[in-house]
PDB file of C-alpha atoms in Angstrom:
ATOM      1  CA  MET A1017       0.425  12.087 -37.681  1.00 40.00           C
ATOM      2  CA  ILE A1018       3.010   9.503 -36.695  1.00 36.00           C
ATOM      3  CA  LEU A1019       2.154   9.935 -33.024  1.00 36.00           C
ATOM      4  CA  LYS A1020      -1.594   9.697 -33.729  1.00 37.00           C
ATOM      5  CA  LYS A1021      -1.082   6.527 -35.777  1.00 36.00           C
ATOM      6  CA  TYR A1022       1.071   5.090 -32.991  1.00 37.00           C
ATOM      7  CA  ILE A1023      -1.622   5.793 -30.394  1.00 36.00           C
ATOM      8  CA  VAL A1024      -4.364   4.216 -32.542  1.00 35.00           C
ATOM      9  CA  MET A1025      -2.269   1.113 -33.183  1.00 37.00           C
ATOM     10  CA  THR A1026      -1.433   0.914 -29.481  1.00 39.00           C
ATOM     11  CA  ALA A1027      -5.142   1.152 -28.646  1.00 38.00           C
ATOM     12  CA  ILE A1028      -5.985  -1.711 -31.000  1.00 34.00           C
ATOM     13  CA  ALA A1029      -3.189  -3.822 -29.551  1.00 37.00           C
ATOM     14  CA  ALA A1030      -4.288  -3.021 -26.027  1.00 37.00           C
ATOM     15  CA  VAL A1031      -7.905  -3.985 -26.696  1.00 35.00           C
ATOM     16  CA  SER A1032      -6.747  -7.276 -28.196  1.00 37.00           C
ATOM     17  CA  LEU A1033      -4.459  -7.908 -25.245  1.00 34.00           C
ATOM     18  CA  PHE A1034      -7.154  -7.220 -22.651  1.00 36.00           C
ATOM     19  CA  ALA A1035      -9.652  -9.393 -24.544  1.00 35.00           C
ATOM     20  CA  ALA A1036      -7.127 -12.243 -24.576  1.00 36.00           C
ATOM     21  CA  MET A1037      -6.485 -11.748 -20.895  1.00 34.00           C
ATOM     22  CA  ALA A1038     -10.184 -11.902 -20.119  1.00 35.00           C
ATOM     23  CA  CYS A1039     -10.383 -15.332 -21.719  1.00 37.00           C
ATOM     24  CA  GLY A1040      -7.072 -16.640 -20.405  1.00 37.00           C
ATOM     25  CA  ASP A1041      -6.531 -19.674 -18.181  1.00 39.00           C
ATOM     26  CA  ASP A1042      -5.510 -17.401 -15.313  1.00 42.00           C
ATOM     27  CA  ASP A1043      -9.036 -16.103 -14.861  1.00 41.00           C
ATOM     28  CA  LYS A1044     -10.680 -19.524 -14.979  1.00 37.00           C
ATOM     29  CA  GLU A1045      -9.346 -20.377 -11.544  1.00 40.00           C
ATOM     30  CA  ASP A1046     -10.801 -17.231  -9.962  1.00 40.00           C
ATOM     31  CA  THR A1047     -14.282 -17.076  -8.471  1.00 38.00           C
ATOM     32  CA  PRO A1048     -15.326 -13.427  -8.146  1.00 38.00           C
ATOM     33  CA  GLY A1049     -17.366 -12.540  -5.076  1.00 40.00           C
ATOM     34  CA  GLY A1050     -20.008 -10.449  -6.799  1.00 41.00           C
ATOM     35  CA  ASP A1051     -19.814  -6.788  -7.774  1.00 45.00           C
ATOM     36  CA  SER A1052     -19.159  -5.596  -4.225  1.00 47.00           C
ATOM     37  CA  GLY A1053     -16.868  -8.409  -3.075  1.00 46.00           C
ATOM     38  CA  THR A1054     -18.765  -8.632   0.218  1.00 52.00           C
ATOM     39  CA  GLU A1055     -19.741 -12.258  -0.418  1.00 75.00           C
ATOM     40  CA  VAL A1056     -16.111 -13.358  -0.225  1.00 92.00           C
ATOM     41  CA  THR A1057     -14.478 -13.801   3.169  1.00 92.00           C
ATOM     42  CA  LEU A1058     -10.723 -14.206   3.043  1.00 93.00           C
ATOM     43  CA  LYS A1059      -8.511 -15.516   5.820  1.00 90.00           C
ATOM     44  CA  ALA A1060      -9.140 -13.394   8.928  1.00 92.00           C
ATOM     45  CA  PRO A1061      -6.437 -10.878   9.921  1.00 96.00           C
ATOM     46  CA  PRO A1062      -4.116 -12.906  12.192  1.00 97.00           C
ATOM     47  CA  TYR A1063      -3.610 -10.122  14.775  1.00 97.00           C
ATOM     48  CA  LYS A1064      -6.967  -8.382  14.706  1.00 96.00           C
ATOM     49  CA  ASP A1065      -7.423  -8.717  18.473  1.00 96.00           C
ATOM     50  CA  VAL A1066      -3.989  -7.374  19.454  1.00 97.00           C
ATOM     51  CA  ALA A1067      -3.266  -4.761  16.759  1.00 97.00           C
ATOM     52  CA  ALA A1068      -2.433  -1.383  18.286  1.00 96.00           C
ATOM     53  CA  VAL A1069      -1.188   2.107  17.497  1.00 96.00           C
ATOM     54  CA  LEU A1070       1.002   3.704  20.169  1.00 97.00           C
ATOM     55  CA  ASN A1071       1.864   7.403  19.960  1.00 96.00           C
ATOM     56  CA  ILE A1072       5.091   7.994  21.914  1.00 97.00           C
ATOM     57  CA  THR A1073       4.950  11.108  24.083  1.00 96.00           C
ATOM     58  CA  LYS A1074       8.439  11.102  25.605  1.00 94.00           C
ATOM     59  CA  SER A1075      11.659  12.098  23.788  1.00 92.00           C
ATOM     60  CA  ASN A1076      13.831   9.226  25.037  1.00 94.00           C
ATOM     61  CA  ALA A1077      12.932   6.659  22.353  1.00 94.00           C
ATOM     62  CA  TYR A1078      15.656   7.422  19.783  1.00 91.00           C
ATOM     63  CA  GLY A1079      13.298   9.540  17.702  1.00 92.00           C
ATOM     64  CA  ILE A1080      10.393   7.054  17.618  1.00 95.00           C
ATOM     65  CA  LYS A1081       7.086   8.933  17.410  1.00 94.00           C
ATOM     66  CA  GLN A1082       4.680   6.099  16.675  1.00 95.00           C
ATOM     67  CA  LEU A1083       4.559   2.298  16.798  1.00 97.00           C
ATOM     68  CA  ARG A1084       1.847   0.822  14.602  1.00 97.00           C
ATOM     69  CA  MET A1085       1.163  -2.920  14.835  1.00 98.00           C
ATOM     70  CA  MET A1086      -1.307  -3.761  12.053  1.00 97.00           C
ATOM     71  CA  GLU A1087      -3.888  -6.561  11.936  1.00 97.00           C
ATOM     72  CA  SER A1088      -1.995  -8.277   9.134  1.00 97.00           C
ATOM     73  CA  GLY A1089       1.204  -8.768  11.158  1.00 97.00           C
ATOM     74  CA  ALA A1090       2.980  -5.810   9.556  1.00 96.00           C
ATOM     75  CA  TYR A1091       4.417  -3.000  11.641  1.00 96.00           C
ATOM     76  CA  MET A1092       5.284   0.615  10.872  1.00 95.00           C
ATOM     77  CA  ILE A1093       7.634   2.703  13.009  1.00 95.00           C
ATOM     78  CA  THR A1094       7.455   6.467  12.503  1.00 93.00           C
ATOM     79  CA  TYR A1095      10.591   8.431  13.398  1.00 91.00           C
ATOM     80  CA  GLU A1096      11.097  12.157  13.694  1.00 83.00           C
ATOM     81  CA  SER A1097      12.972  13.718  10.810  1.00 68.00           C
ATOM     82  CA  GLY A1098      16.684  13.878  11.543  1.00 47.00           C
ATOM     83  CA  SER A1099      16.432  11.502  14.484  1.00 40.00           C
ATOM     84  CA  GLY A1100      19.290   9.292  13.307  1.00 39.00           C
ATOM     85  CA  ALA A1101      16.984   6.277  13.230  1.00 36.00           C
ATOM     86  CA  ARG A1102      18.924   3.038  13.612  1.00 35.00           C
ATOM     87  CA  VAL A1103      17.429   1.072  10.721  1.00 35.00           C
ATOM     88  CA  THR A1104      15.107   2.568   8.129  1.00 34.00           C
ATOM     89  CA  ARG A1105      13.833   1.394   4.803  1.00 35.00           C
ATOM     90  CA  ALA A1106      12.289   4.665   3.765  1.00 38.00           C
ATOM     91  CA  GLY A1107      13.315   8.264   4.201  1.00 38.00           C
ATOM     92  CA  GLY A1108      11.514  11.568   3.989  1.00 42.00           C
ATOM     93  CA  ASP A1109       9.861  13.653   6.654  1.00 51.00           C
ATOM     94  CA  PRO A1110       8.962  11.812   8.797  1.00 66.00           C
ATOM     95  CA  THR A1111      10.958   8.584   8.380  1.00 83.00           C
ATOM     96  CA  TYR A1112       9.191   5.227   8.247  1.00 88.00           C
ATOM     97  CA  GLU A1113      10.349   1.672   8.856  1.00 91.00           C
ATOM     98  CA  PHE A1114       8.233  -1.331   7.882  1.00 92.00           C
ATOM     99  CA  GLY A1115       8.485  -5.025   8.637  1.00 94.00           C
ATOM    100  CA  GLN A1116       6.696  -8.048  10.089  1.00 96.00           C
ATOM    101  CA  TYR A1117       5.995  -8.987  13.705  1.00 98.00           C
ATOM    102  CA  THR A1118       4.749 -11.901  15.783  1.00 98.00           C
ATOM    103  CA  TYR A1119       2.893 -11.683  19.078  1.00 98.00           C
ATOM    104  CA  SER A1120       2.994 -13.833  22.194  1.00 98.00           C
ATOM    105  CA  ASN A1121       2.128 -13.197  25.850  1.00 97.00           C
ATOM    106  CA  GLY A1122       1.884  -9.445  25.506  1.00 97.00           C
ATOM    107  CA  VAL A1123       5.123  -9.017  23.528  1.00 98.00           C
ATOM    108  CA  PHE A1124       5.397  -7.875  19.901  1.00 98.00           C
ATOM    109  CA  SER A1125       8.569  -9.264  18.306  1.00 98.00           C
ATOM    110  CA  PHE A1126       9.667  -7.290  15.237  1.00 98.00           C
ATOM    111  CA  ASP A1127      11.768  -8.838  12.472  1.00 96.00           C
ATOM    112  CA  ASN A1128      14.365  -6.061  12.953  1.00 95.00           C
ATOM    113  CA  GLY A1129      15.188  -7.529  16.390  1.00 96.00           C
ATOM    114  CA  MET A1130      13.108  -5.130  18.500  1.00 97.00           C
ATOM    115  CA  THR A1131      10.517  -6.258  21.035  1.00 98.00           C
ATOM    116  CA  ILE A1132       7.675  -4.023  22.181  1.00 98.00           C
ATOM    117  CA  SER A1133       5.347  -4.344  25.147  1.00 98.00           C
ATOM    118  CA  TYR A1134       3.040  -1.815  26.777  1.00 98.00           C
ATOM    119  CA  THR A1135       0.879  -1.440  29.877  1.00 97.00           C
ATOM    120  CA  PRO A1136      -2.056   0.984  30.158  1.00 94.00           C
ATOM    121  CA  SER A1137      -1.288   3.638  32.772  1.00 87.00           C
ATOM    122  CA  GLY A1138      -3.879   6.281  33.624  1.00 83.00           C
ATOM    123  CA  GLN A1139      -4.806   8.155  30.432  1.00 82.00           C
ATOM    124  CA  GLY A1140      -1.805   6.765  28.573  1.00 94.00           C
ATOM    125  CA  CYS A1141       0.514   3.776  28.639  1.00 97.00           C
ATOM    126  CA  THR A1142       4.014   2.736  29.630  1.00 97.00           C
ATOM    127  CA  VAL A1143       5.961   1.317  26.680  1.00 98.00           C
ATOM    128  CA  THR A1144       9.024  -0.930  26.939  1.00 98.00           C
ATOM    129  CA  ILE A1145      11.254  -1.103  23.860  1.00 98.00           C
ATOM    130  CA  LYS A1146      14.154  -3.523  23.646  1.00 97.00           C
ATOM    131  CA  TRP A1147      16.599  -3.480  20.743  1.00 93.00           C
ATOM    132  CA  LYS A1148      18.465  -6.435  19.279  1.00 90.00           C
ATOM    133  CA  ASN A1149      21.705  -5.381  20.998  1.00 91.00           C
ATOM    134  CA  GLY A1150      20.023  -5.567  24.395  1.00 91.00           C
ATOM    135  CA  THR A1151      19.458  -1.835  24.928  1.00 94.00           C
ATOM    136  CA  THR A1152      16.153  -1.346  26.728  1.00 97.00           C
ATOM    137  CA  ILE A1153      14.206   1.839  27.378  1.00 96.00           C
ATOM    138  CA  GLU A1154      10.944   2.576  29.115  1.00 97.00           C
ATOM    139  CA  THR A1155       8.945   5.429  27.665  1.00 97.00           C
ATOM    140  CA  THR A1156       5.393   6.782  27.701  1.00 97.00           C
ATOM    141  CA  GLY A1157       2.682   6.983  25.114  1.00 97.00           C
ATOM    142  CA  THR A1158      -1.004   7.088  24.320  1.00 96.00           C
ATOM    143  CA  ILE A1159      -3.087   4.332  22.758  1.00 95.00           C
ATOM    144  CA  ASP A1160      -5.011   5.290  19.635  1.00 93.00           C
ATOM    145  CA  THR A1161      -8.594   4.226  20.374  1.00 89.00           C
ATOM    146  CA  SER A1162     -10.212   5.778  17.296  1.00 85.00           C
ATOM    147  CA  ASP A1163     -12.330   3.733  14.916  1.00 80.00           C
ATOM    148  CA  ALA A1164     -11.323   5.459  11.700  1.00 81.00           C
ATOM    149  CA  VAL A1165     -12.691   2.872   9.255  1.00 91.00           C
ATOM    150  CA  THR A1166     -16.010   1.030   9.243  1.00 91.00           C
ATOM    151  CA  GLY A1167     -15.517  -2.576  10.303  1.00 91.00           C
ATOM    152  CA  GLY A1168     -16.885  -5.713   8.673  1.00 93.00           C
ATOM    153  CA  VAL A1169     -15.906  -8.319   6.103  1.00 94.00           C
ATOM    154  CA  MET A1170     -14.598  -5.845   3.518  1.00 95.00           C
ATOM    155  CA  THR A1171     -12.339  -4.146   6.063  1.00 95.00           C
ATOM    156  CA  ASP A1172     -11.121  -7.501   7.407  1.00 96.00           C
ATOM    157  CA  ASN A1173     -10.373  -8.651   3.855  1.00 96.00           C
ATOM    158  CA  LEU A1174      -8.378  -5.541   3.038  1.00 95.00           C
ATOM    159  CA  CYS A1175      -6.432  -5.694   6.321  1.00 96.00           C
ATOM    160  CA  SER A1176      -5.936  -9.469   6.272  1.00 96.00           C
ATOM    161  CA  ARG A1177      -2.320  -9.388   5.025  1.00 94.00           C
ATOM    162  CA  PRO A1178       0.494  -7.270   3.643  1.00 94.00           C
ATOM    163  CA  TRP A1179      -0.399  -7.545  -0.038  1.00 96.00           C
ATOM    164  CA  THR A1180       2.218  -8.464  -2.639  1.00 95.00           C
ATOM    165  CA  VAL A1181       1.595  -7.397  -6.235  1.00 96.00           C
ATOM    166  CA  GLU A1182       1.477 -10.024  -8.968  1.00 95.00           C
ATOM    167  CA  LYS A1183       0.396  -7.804 -11.843  1.00 95.00           C
ATOM    168  CA  LEU A1184      -0.107  -4.104 -12.513  1.00 95.00           C
ATOM    169  CA  GLN A1185      -2.222  -2.885 -15.385  1.00 94.00           C
ATOM    170  CA  VAL A1186      -1.890   0.831 -16.190  1.00 92.00           C
ATOM    171  CA  MET A1187      -4.599   2.279 -18.414  1.00 87.00           C
ATOM    172  CA  ALA A1188      -5.450   5.671 -19.897  1.00 78.00           C
ATOM    173  CA  PRO A1189      -8.330   6.716 -22.173  1.00 69.00           C
ATOM    174  CA  VAL A1190      -7.293   7.741 -25.685  1.00 63.00           C
ATOM    175  CA  ASN A1191     -10.071   8.629 -28.125  1.00 63.00           C
ATOM    176  CA  GLU A1192     -12.561   6.875 -25.804  1.00 63.00           C
ATOM    177  CA  VAL A1193     -10.489   3.682 -25.867  1.00 66.00           C
ATOM    178  CA  LYS A1194      -8.526   2.596 -22.813  1.00 67.00           C
ATOM    179  CA  VAL A1195      -4.906   2.179 -23.817  1.00 69.00           C
ATOM    180  CA  GLY A1196      -2.509   0.570 -21.417  1.00 83.00           C
ATOM    181  CA  LYS A1197       0.220  -1.837 -20.549  1.00 91.00           C
ATOM    182  CA  VAL A1198       0.497  -4.816 -18.220  1.00 95.00           C
ATOM    183  CA  PHE A1199       3.497  -5.209 -15.918  1.00 96.00           C
ATOM    184  CA  THR A1200       4.193  -8.446 -14.059  1.00 96.00           C
ATOM    185  CA  ALA A1201       6.106  -8.964 -10.805  1.00 96.00           C
ATOM    186  CA  PRO A1202       8.580  -7.691  -9.894  1.00 96.00           C
ATOM    187  CA  ILE A1203       6.848  -4.373 -10.670  1.00 95.00           C
ATOM    188  CA  ASP A1204       9.530  -1.775 -11.452  1.00 94.00           C
ATOM    189  CA  LEU A1205       8.469   1.892 -11.347  1.00 90.00           C
ATOM    190  CA  HIS A1206      11.229   2.766 -13.812  1.00 91.00           C
ATOM    191  CA  GLU A1207       9.566   0.600 -16.478  1.00 93.00           C
ATOM    192  CA  ILE A1208       6.237   2.337 -15.825  1.00 90.00           C
ATOM    193  CA  LYS A1209       7.963   5.717 -16.107  1.00 89.00           C
ATOM    194  CA  VAL A1210       9.494   4.772 -19.485  1.00 90.00           C
ATOM    195  CA  TRP A1211       6.093   3.610 -20.780  1.00 89.00           C
ATOM    196  CA  TYR A1212       4.414   6.818 -19.597  1.00 87.00           C
ATOM    197  CA  GLU A1213       7.023   9.114 -21.125  1.00 88.00           C
ATOM    198  CA  ASP A1214       6.950   7.230 -24.429  1.00 87.00           C
ATOM    199  CA  ASN A1215       3.223   8.002 -24.653  1.00 83.00           C
ATOM    200  CA  TYR A1216       2.422  11.113 -22.617  1.00 82.00           C
ATOM    201  CA  GLY A1217       5.498  13.221 -21.853  1.00 82.00           C
ATOM    202  CA  LYS A1218       8.015  13.771 -19.089  1.00 83.00           C
ATOM    203  CA  LEU A1219       7.288  12.938 -15.452  1.00 79.00           C
ATOM    204  CA  LYS A1220       8.476  15.187 -12.642  1.00 72.00           C
ATOM    205  CA  ASP A1221       9.326  12.152 -10.551  1.00 70.00           C
ATOM    206  CA  GLN A1222      12.451  10.256 -11.572  1.00 71.00           C
ATOM    207  CA  PHE A1223      12.382   6.516 -10.843  1.00 78.00           C
ATOM    208  CA  ASN A1224      15.712   4.737 -10.924  1.00 81.00           C
ATOM    209  CA  ASP A1225      16.144   1.192 -12.197  1.00 85.00           C
ATOM    210  CA  ASN A1226      15.138  -1.511  -9.734  1.00 88.00           C
ATOM    211  CA  THR A1227      12.579   0.644  -7.908  1.00 90.00           C
ATOM    212  CA  ILE A1228      10.399  -2.348  -7.083  1.00 94.00           C
ATOM    213  CA  ILE A1229       6.955  -2.342  -5.464  1.00 94.00           C
ATOM    214  CA  LEU A1230       7.386  -4.569  -2.408  1.00 92.00           C
ATOM    215  CA  GLY A1231       3.891  -4.500  -0.962  1.00 92.00           C
ATOM    216  CA  ILE A1232       0.704  -2.637  -0.144  1.00 95.00           C
ATOM    217  CA  TYR A1233      -0.545  -2.219   3.433  1.00 95.00           C
ATOM    218  CA  PHE A1234      -3.906  -1.271   4.935  1.00 96.00           C
ATOM    219  CA  ASP A1235      -5.033  -1.109   8.534  1.00 95.00           C
ATOM    220  CA  SER A1236      -8.411  -0.473  10.145  1.00 95.00           C
ATOM    221  CA  LYS A1237      -7.208   2.829  11.624  1.00 93.00           C
ATOM    222  CA  GLY A1238      -7.080   4.207   8.093  1.00 91.00           C
ATOM    223  CA  LEU A1239      -3.403   3.827   7.107  1.00 91.00           C
ATOM    224  CA  PHE A1240      -2.591   3.163   3.448  1.00 90.00           C
ATOM    225  CA  SER A1241       0.989   2.554   2.308  1.00 91.00           C
ATOM    226  CA  ILE A1242       2.763   1.374  -0.827  1.00 91.00           C
ATOM    227  CA  ASN A1243       6.300   0.211  -0.056  1.00 91.00           C
ATOM    228  CA  TYR A1244       9.203   0.001  -2.479  1.00 90.00           C
ATOM    229  CA  GLN A1245      12.751  -1.145  -2.881  1.00 89.00           C
ATOM    230  CA  ASN A1246      15.074   1.850  -3.400  1.00 86.00           C
ATOM    231  CA  ARG A1247      12.380   4.475  -2.851  1.00 84.00           C
ATOM    232  CA  ASP A1248      10.557   6.155   0.017  1.00 80.00           C
ATOM    233  CA  SER A1249       7.215   4.616   0.933  1.00 85.00           C
ATOM    234  CA  ASP A1250       4.019   6.403  -0.084  1.00 82.00           C
ATOM    235  CA  VAL A1251       2.022   6.698   3.148  1.00 86.00           C
ATOM    236  CA  GLY A1252      -1.460   8.162   3.333  1.00 86.00           C
ATOM    237  CA  LEU A1253      -4.997   7.768   4.626  1.00 87.00           C
ATOM    238  CA  TRP A1254      -7.986   5.846   3.322  1.00 91.00           C
ATOM    239  CA  ARG A1255     -11.714   5.768   4.168  1.00 91.00           C
ATOM    240  CA  TRP A1256     -14.666   3.842   2.785  1.00 92.00           C
ATOM    241  CA  TYR A1257     -16.851   5.870   0.433  1.00 91.00           C
ATOM    242  CA  GLU A1258     -19.378   3.109  -0.280  1.00 92.00           C
ATOM    243  CA  ILE A1259     -18.292  -0.002   1.564  1.00 94.00           C
ATOM    244  CA  ASN A1260     -20.914  -2.257  -0.048  1.00 92.00           C
ATOM    245  CA  LYS A1261     -19.467  -1.406  -3.467  1.00 93.00           C
ATOM    246  CA  GLY A1262     -15.875  -1.658  -2.309  1.00 95.00           C
ATOM    247  CA  ASP A1263     -15.279   2.034  -3.085  1.00 94.00           C
ATOM    248  CA  PHE A1264     -12.942   4.139  -0.966  1.00 92.00           C
ATOM    249  CA  VAL A1265     -11.107   7.461  -1.106  1.00 87.00           C
ATOM    250  CA  TYR A1266      -7.488   8.085  -0.201  1.00 86.00           C
ATOM    251  CA  SER A1267      -4.991  10.920   0.181  1.00 82.00           C
ATOM    252  CA  TRP A1268      -1.208  10.954   0.420  1.00 74.00           C
ATOM    253  CA  ASN A1269       0.690  12.673   3.212  1.00 61.00           C
ATOM    254  CA  ASP A1270       3.018  14.183   0.639  1.00 55.00           C
ATOM    255  CA  LYS A1271       1.641  14.374  -2.888  1.00 49.00           C
ATOM    256  CA  GLN A1272       5.026  15.436  -4.257  1.00 50.00           C
ATOM    257  CA  LYS A1273       6.618  12.152  -3.176  1.00 48.00           C
ATOM    258  CA  ALA A1274       3.761   9.848  -4.164  1.00 43.00           C
ATOM    259  CA  ILE A1275       3.982   7.771  -7.342  1.00 42.00           C
ATOM    260  CA  SER A1276       0.589   8.987  -8.557  1.00 42.00           C
ATOM    261  CA  LEU A1277       0.941  12.630  -7.520  1.00 39.00           C
ATOM    262  CA  PHE A1278      -2.783  12.685  -6.749  1.00 45.00           C
ATOM    263  CA  SER A1279      -5.380  11.888  -4.151  1.00 63.00           C
ATOM    264  CA  GLY A1280      -8.400  10.157  -5.549  1.00 78.00           C
ATOM    265  CA  SER A1281     -10.875   7.337  -5.638  1.00 86.00           C
ATOM    266  CA  ALA A1282     -10.293   3.607  -5.602  1.00 92.00           C
ATOM    267  CA  SER A1283     -12.205   0.355  -5.646  1.00 94.00           C
ATOM    268  CA  VAL A1284     -11.435  -3.100  -4.368  1.00 96.00           C
ATOM    269  CA  SER A1285     -12.886  -6.570  -4.931  1.00 95.00           C
ATOM    270  CA  PHE A1286     -11.867 -10.014  -3.720  1.00 96.00           C
ATOM    271  CA  GLN A1287     -11.580 -13.418  -5.349  1.00 92.00           C
ATOM    272  CA  LYS A1288     -11.595 -16.518  -3.192  1.00 89.00           C
ATOM    273  CA  SER A1289     -10.014 -19.234  -5.282  1.00 84.00           C
ATOM    274  CA  PRO A1290      -7.168 -18.486  -5.120  1.00 87.00           C
ATOM    275  CA  GLU A1291      -7.366 -15.664  -2.605  1.00 91.00           C
ATOM    276  CA  LYS A1292      -6.698 -12.500  -4.557  1.00 94.00           C
ATOM    277  CA  CYS A1293      -7.521  -8.818  -4.367  1.00 96.00           C
ATOM    278  CA  ILE A1294      -8.069  -6.486  -7.308  1.00 96.00           C
ATOM    279  CA  LEU A1295      -7.284  -2.883  -6.344  1.00 96.00           C
ATOM    280  CA  THR A1296      -7.926  -0.016  -8.766  1.00 94.00           C
ATOM    281  CA  LEU A1297      -6.587   3.496  -8.119  1.00 89.00           C
ATOM    282  CA  LYS A1298      -7.796   6.340 -10.324  1.00 86.00           C
ATOM    283  CA  GLY A1299      -6.599   9.886 -10.843  1.00 80.00           C
ATOM    284  CA  LEU A1300      -4.556  12.344 -12.871  1.00 77.00           C
ATOM    285  CA  VAL A1301      -0.816  12.048 -13.489  1.00 79.00           C
ATOM    286  CA  ASN A1302       0.548  15.275 -14.999  1.00 78.00           C
ATOM    287  CA  GLY A1303      -2.953  15.913 -16.340  1.00 78.00           C
ATOM    288  CA  THR A1304      -3.335  12.416 -17.819  1.00 80.00           C
ATOM    289  CA  PRO A1305      -6.246  10.366 -16.412  1.00 83.00           C
ATOM    290  CA  LEU A1306      -4.813   6.978 -15.440  1.00 86.00           C
ATOM    291  CA  GLU A1307      -6.083   3.844 -13.749  1.00 90.00           C
ATOM    292  CA  PHE A1308      -3.667   1.604 -11.838  1.00 92.00           C
ATOM    293  CA  GLU A1309      -5.150  -1.874 -11.449  1.00 94.00           C
ATOM    294  CA  PHE A1310      -3.180  -4.082  -9.055  1.00 95.00           C
ATOM    295  CA  THR A1311      -3.673  -7.834  -8.855  1.00 96.00           C
ATOM    296  CA  MET A1312      -2.556  -8.698  -5.349  1.00 96.00           C
ATOM    297  CA  ARG A1313      -2.191 -11.873  -3.313  1.00 94.00           C
TER     298      ARG A1313
END
């Protein structure tokens, strides 16, 4: 009875909170772009014309298996497991490293000190990698020429930047009422874990204090990644389901290491003033239906 009363009171408080939020000053400055978001065009992806995915085919690149330069100016390096990668910000199998790059005269300059250039050669390419300490190698690879995701304004919007999260609203239906909690940046997974376990029971995944969401990445080849401080990145695939409605589906490479522990459906919309993105992920967490609504800039 105490738990039931607590849930009902929480539901009432949540409804009041969300109603207040809907009328708050924050929303007055936003101009939604319609139900689908297709009417809003954000700043174009800065590196749309030079973005590339290089799959390394030679074993002389210190364990590097893939170099992914995204349209937004973010990069992802994929290393073989156990390769002794020089600098990584996420572990697991395989190991990923994320950061930002700039491009000039055929050279990608990574913020970890590496520079990358490549030249098409027959069916593949020759790749030159130079590290910050001056070590240079020449290796071989193939250029990913697939068009995994439908192009257009919605795709450009989603891939226009590495998104930082301003607000995360977690909701779950209880007695046909959505009960939830709002977290503001920095978003700490440990706080979300505590909220979940106070209401729904233990989580398999243990999030330590200061496990912060650093950013969310998309690229037009179909990569989807949520990056954290003090935790492995969640890397998976995404595809449009109904692009005109902003609906897409996604799946994680490793469901056991993903925050949500599910693959599911999502929706996205864009607001132009200021430029924001609302991303909603839906699915089951330990049998509990949850919605994660990210407000991103």
